[in-house]
Coordinates of C-alpha atoms in Angstrom, one line a residue:
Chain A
X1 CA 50.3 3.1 -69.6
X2 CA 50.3 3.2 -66.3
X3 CA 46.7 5.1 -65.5
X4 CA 46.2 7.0 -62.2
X5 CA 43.6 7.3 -59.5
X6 CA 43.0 10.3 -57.3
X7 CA 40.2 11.5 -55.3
X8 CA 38.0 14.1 -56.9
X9 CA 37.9 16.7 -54.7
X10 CA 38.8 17.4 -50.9
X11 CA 38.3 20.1 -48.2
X12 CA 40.5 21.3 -45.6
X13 CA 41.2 24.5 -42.9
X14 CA 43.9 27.1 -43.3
X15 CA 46.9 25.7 -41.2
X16 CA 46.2 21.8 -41.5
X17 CA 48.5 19.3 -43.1
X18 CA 47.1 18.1 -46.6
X19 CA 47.8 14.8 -47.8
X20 CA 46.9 13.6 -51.2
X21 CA 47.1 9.8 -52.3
X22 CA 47.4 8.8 -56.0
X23 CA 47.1 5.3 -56.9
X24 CA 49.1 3.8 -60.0
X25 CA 49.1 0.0 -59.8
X26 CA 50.3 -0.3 -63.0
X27 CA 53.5 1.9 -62.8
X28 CA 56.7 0.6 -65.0
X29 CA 59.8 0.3 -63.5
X30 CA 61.4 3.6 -65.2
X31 CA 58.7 5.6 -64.6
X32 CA 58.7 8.7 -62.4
X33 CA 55.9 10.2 -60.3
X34 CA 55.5 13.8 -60.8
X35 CA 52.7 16.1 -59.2
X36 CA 51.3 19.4 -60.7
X37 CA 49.1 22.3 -59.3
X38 CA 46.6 24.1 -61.5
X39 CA 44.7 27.6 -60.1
X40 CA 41.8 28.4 -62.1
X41 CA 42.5 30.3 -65.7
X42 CA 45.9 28.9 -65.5
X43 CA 48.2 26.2 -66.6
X44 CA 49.5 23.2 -64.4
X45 CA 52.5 24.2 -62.8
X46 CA 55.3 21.5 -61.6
X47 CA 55.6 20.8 -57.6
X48 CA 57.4 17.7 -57.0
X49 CA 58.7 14.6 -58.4
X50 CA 60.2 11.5 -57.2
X51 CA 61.3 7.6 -57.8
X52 CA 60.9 6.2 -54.8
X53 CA 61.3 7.0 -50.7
X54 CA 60.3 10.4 -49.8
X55 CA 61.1 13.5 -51.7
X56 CA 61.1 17.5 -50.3
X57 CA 61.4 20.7 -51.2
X58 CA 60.3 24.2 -50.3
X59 CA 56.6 23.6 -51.2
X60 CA 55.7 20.0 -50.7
X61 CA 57.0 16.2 -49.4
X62 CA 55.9 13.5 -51.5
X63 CA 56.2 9.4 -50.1
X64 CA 56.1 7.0 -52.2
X65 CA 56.1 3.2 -50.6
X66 CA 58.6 0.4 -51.5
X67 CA 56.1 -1.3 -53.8
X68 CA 55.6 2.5 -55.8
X69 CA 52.0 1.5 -56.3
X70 CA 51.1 4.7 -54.9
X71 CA 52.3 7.8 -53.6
X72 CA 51.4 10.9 -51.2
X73 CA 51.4 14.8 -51.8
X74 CA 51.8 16.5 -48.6
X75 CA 51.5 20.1 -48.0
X76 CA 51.9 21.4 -44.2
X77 CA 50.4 24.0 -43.0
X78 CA 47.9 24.9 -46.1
X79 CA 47.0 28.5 -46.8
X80 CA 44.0 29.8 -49.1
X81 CA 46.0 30.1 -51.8
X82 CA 46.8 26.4 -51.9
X83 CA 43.1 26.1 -53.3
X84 CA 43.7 25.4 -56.3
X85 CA 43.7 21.3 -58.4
X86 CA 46.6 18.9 -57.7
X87 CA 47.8 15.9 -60.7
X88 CA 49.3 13.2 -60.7
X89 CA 51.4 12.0 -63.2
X90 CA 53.3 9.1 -63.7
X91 CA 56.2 8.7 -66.3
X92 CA 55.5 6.9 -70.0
X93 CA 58.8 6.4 -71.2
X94 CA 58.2 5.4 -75.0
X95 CA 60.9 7.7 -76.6
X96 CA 59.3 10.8 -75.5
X97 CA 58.0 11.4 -72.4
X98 CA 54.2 12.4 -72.3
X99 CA 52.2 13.9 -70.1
X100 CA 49.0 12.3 -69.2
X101 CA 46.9 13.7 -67.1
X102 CA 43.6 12.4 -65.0
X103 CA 41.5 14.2 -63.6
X104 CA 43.3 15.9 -60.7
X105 CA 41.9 16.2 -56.7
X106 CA 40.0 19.9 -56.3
X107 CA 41.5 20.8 -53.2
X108 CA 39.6 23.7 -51.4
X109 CA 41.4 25.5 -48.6
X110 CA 38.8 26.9 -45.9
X111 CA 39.5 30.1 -43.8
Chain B
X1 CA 62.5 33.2 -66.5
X2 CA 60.8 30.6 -68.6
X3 CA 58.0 31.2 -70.8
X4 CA 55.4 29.8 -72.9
X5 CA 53.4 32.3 -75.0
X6 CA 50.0 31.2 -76.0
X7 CA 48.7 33.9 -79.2
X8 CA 45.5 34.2 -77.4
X9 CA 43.4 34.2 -74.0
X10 CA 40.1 34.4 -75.4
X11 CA 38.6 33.4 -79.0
X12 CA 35.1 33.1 -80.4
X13 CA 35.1 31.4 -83.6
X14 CA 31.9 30.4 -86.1
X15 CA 31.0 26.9 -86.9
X16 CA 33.0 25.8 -89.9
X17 CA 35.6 28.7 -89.7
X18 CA 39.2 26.8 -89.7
X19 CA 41.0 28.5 -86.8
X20 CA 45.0 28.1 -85.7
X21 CA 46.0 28.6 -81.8
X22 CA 49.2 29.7 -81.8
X23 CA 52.0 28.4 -79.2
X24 CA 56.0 29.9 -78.8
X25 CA 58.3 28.9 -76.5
X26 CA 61.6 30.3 -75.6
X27 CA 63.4 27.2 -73.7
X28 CA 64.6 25.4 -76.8
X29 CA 63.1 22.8 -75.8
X30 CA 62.6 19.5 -78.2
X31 CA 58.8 18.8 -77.0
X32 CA 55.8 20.9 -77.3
X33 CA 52.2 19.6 -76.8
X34 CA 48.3 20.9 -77.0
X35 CA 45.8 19.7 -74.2
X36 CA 42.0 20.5 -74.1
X37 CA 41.0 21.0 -70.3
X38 CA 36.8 20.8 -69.6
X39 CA 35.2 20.4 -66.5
X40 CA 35.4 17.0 -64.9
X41 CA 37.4 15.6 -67.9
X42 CA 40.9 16.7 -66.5
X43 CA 43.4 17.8 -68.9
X44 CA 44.0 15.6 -73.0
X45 CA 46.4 15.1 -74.9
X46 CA 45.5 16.1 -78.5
X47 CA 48.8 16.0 -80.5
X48 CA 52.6 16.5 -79.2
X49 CA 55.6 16.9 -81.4
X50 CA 59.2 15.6 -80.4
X51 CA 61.3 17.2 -83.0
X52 CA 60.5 20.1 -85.7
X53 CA 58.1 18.8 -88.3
X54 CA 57.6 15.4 -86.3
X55 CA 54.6 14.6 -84.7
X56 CA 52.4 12.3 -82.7
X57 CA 48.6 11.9 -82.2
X58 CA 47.3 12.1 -78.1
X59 CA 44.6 10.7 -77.0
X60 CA 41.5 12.6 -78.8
X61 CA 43.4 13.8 -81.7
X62 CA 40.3 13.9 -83.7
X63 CA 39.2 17.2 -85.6
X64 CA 42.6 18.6 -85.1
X65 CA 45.9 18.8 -86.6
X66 CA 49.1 20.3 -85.9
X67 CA 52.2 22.2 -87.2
X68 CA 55.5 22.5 -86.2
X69 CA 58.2 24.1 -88.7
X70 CA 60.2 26.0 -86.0
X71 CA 61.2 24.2 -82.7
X72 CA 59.5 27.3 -81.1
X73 CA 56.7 27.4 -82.3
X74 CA 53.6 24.8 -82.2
X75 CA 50.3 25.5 -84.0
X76 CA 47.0 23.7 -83.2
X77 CA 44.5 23.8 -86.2
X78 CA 40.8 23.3 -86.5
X79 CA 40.4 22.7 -89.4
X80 CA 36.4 23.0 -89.6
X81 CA 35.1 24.2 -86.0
X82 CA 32.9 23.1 -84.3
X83 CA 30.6 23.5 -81.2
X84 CA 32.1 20.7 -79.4
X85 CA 35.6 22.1 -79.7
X86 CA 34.6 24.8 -77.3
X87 CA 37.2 24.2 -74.5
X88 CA 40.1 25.9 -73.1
X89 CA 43.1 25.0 -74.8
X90 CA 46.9 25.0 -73.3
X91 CA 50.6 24.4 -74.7
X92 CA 53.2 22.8 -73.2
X93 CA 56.9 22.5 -73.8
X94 CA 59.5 20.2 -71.7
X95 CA 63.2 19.0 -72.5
X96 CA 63.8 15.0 -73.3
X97 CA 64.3 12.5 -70.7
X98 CA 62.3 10.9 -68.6
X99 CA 60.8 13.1 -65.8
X100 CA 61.5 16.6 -67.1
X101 CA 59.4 19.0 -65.8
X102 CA 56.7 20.5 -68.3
X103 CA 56.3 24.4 -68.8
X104 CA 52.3 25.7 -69.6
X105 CA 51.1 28.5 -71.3
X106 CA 48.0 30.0 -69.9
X107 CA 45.4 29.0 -71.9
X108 CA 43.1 29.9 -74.3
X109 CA 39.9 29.6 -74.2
X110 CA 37.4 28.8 -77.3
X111 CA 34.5 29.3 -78.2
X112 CA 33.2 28.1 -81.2
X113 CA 29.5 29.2 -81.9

């Protein structure tokens, strides 16, 4: 099982460019990285996912380096709203994929 | 537009009372799961269930079991509450393969008493 590690929280200004790093030393060669958002009294939601290289879409870019031992959420230009707690997730492929979650990084956006 | 249906939001339950959290989804898809969420622990996996009646055990599966007769439905039982099994719980469903994106209820939160 490939575990995760992310940092617990972080803290950062309305327009600024976010960057979360994940570390997953142990990732298997099938597995995907996938990133969720959770606002309080909700569920996770998805954002992203990728394999390898860079990935984007219309709310986030994520990197991931050559040797996949980790990988980068980046949100431009953060709003309050984006306050909320980000996961990482990397792929178990034993039949069915699971979920496991860590802990998540507490982002706090500041006006 | 997707959705997963959890039966409650909020539920206060006695010690001892057996209690079932209800869970639909209307993707068709083959996995559904129960998490527990509590502060600073992140979201675990209790049970998660690949195929109607099939079932596997998360990671803190303890005091819990599951059901799963219908592929849209998923039911977490306590079977005798307790205090420590105060938490908010959430569903889950996804599709197979590696990578699918997973679909959340939005919670309900327990408290047993």
């Amino acid at each position: 099982l490939a575990k995760t590690t992310q940092p617990i929280s972080m803290d950062s200004y309305e327009g600024q460019e976010v960057n979360i790093t994940c570390s997953h030393n142990n990732i298997a060669t099938n597995d995907y990285i996938t990133w969720y958002q959770q606002f309080p009294s909700q569920g996770p939601r998805f954002i992203i996912q990728g394999y390898k290289t860079k990935v984007t879409n219309e709310v986030a870019s994520l990197f991931i380096p050559a040797d996949r031992k980790s990988s980068t959420l980046s949100l431009p230009r953060v709003s309050l709203s984006d306050t909320a707690v980000y996961y990482c997730l990397v792929g178990e492929e034993k039949g069915t994929y699971k979920y496991i979650f860590g802990t998540g990084t507490r982002l706090k956006v500041l006006a | 537009d997707v959705k997963v249906t959890q039966s409650s939001r909020y539920l206060v339950k006695r010690t001892g009372e057996k209690v079932f959290l209800e869970c639909v989804q209307d993707m068709d898809h083959e996995n559904m799961f129960w998490y527990r969420q509590d502060p600073g622990l992140g979201l675990r996996l209790i049970y998660f269930s690949y195929d109607v009646k099939m079932k596997e055990k998360g990671d803190i599966p303890e005091g819990y079991s599951v059901s799963r007769e219908k592929k849209e439905r998923f039911s977490l039982i306590l079977e005798s509450a307790s205090t420590n099994q105060t938490s908010m719980y959430l569903c889950a469903s996804s599709g197979t393969g590696v990578g699918t994106e997973a679909f959340f209820g939005q919670g309900t939160r327990l408290t047993v008493v």
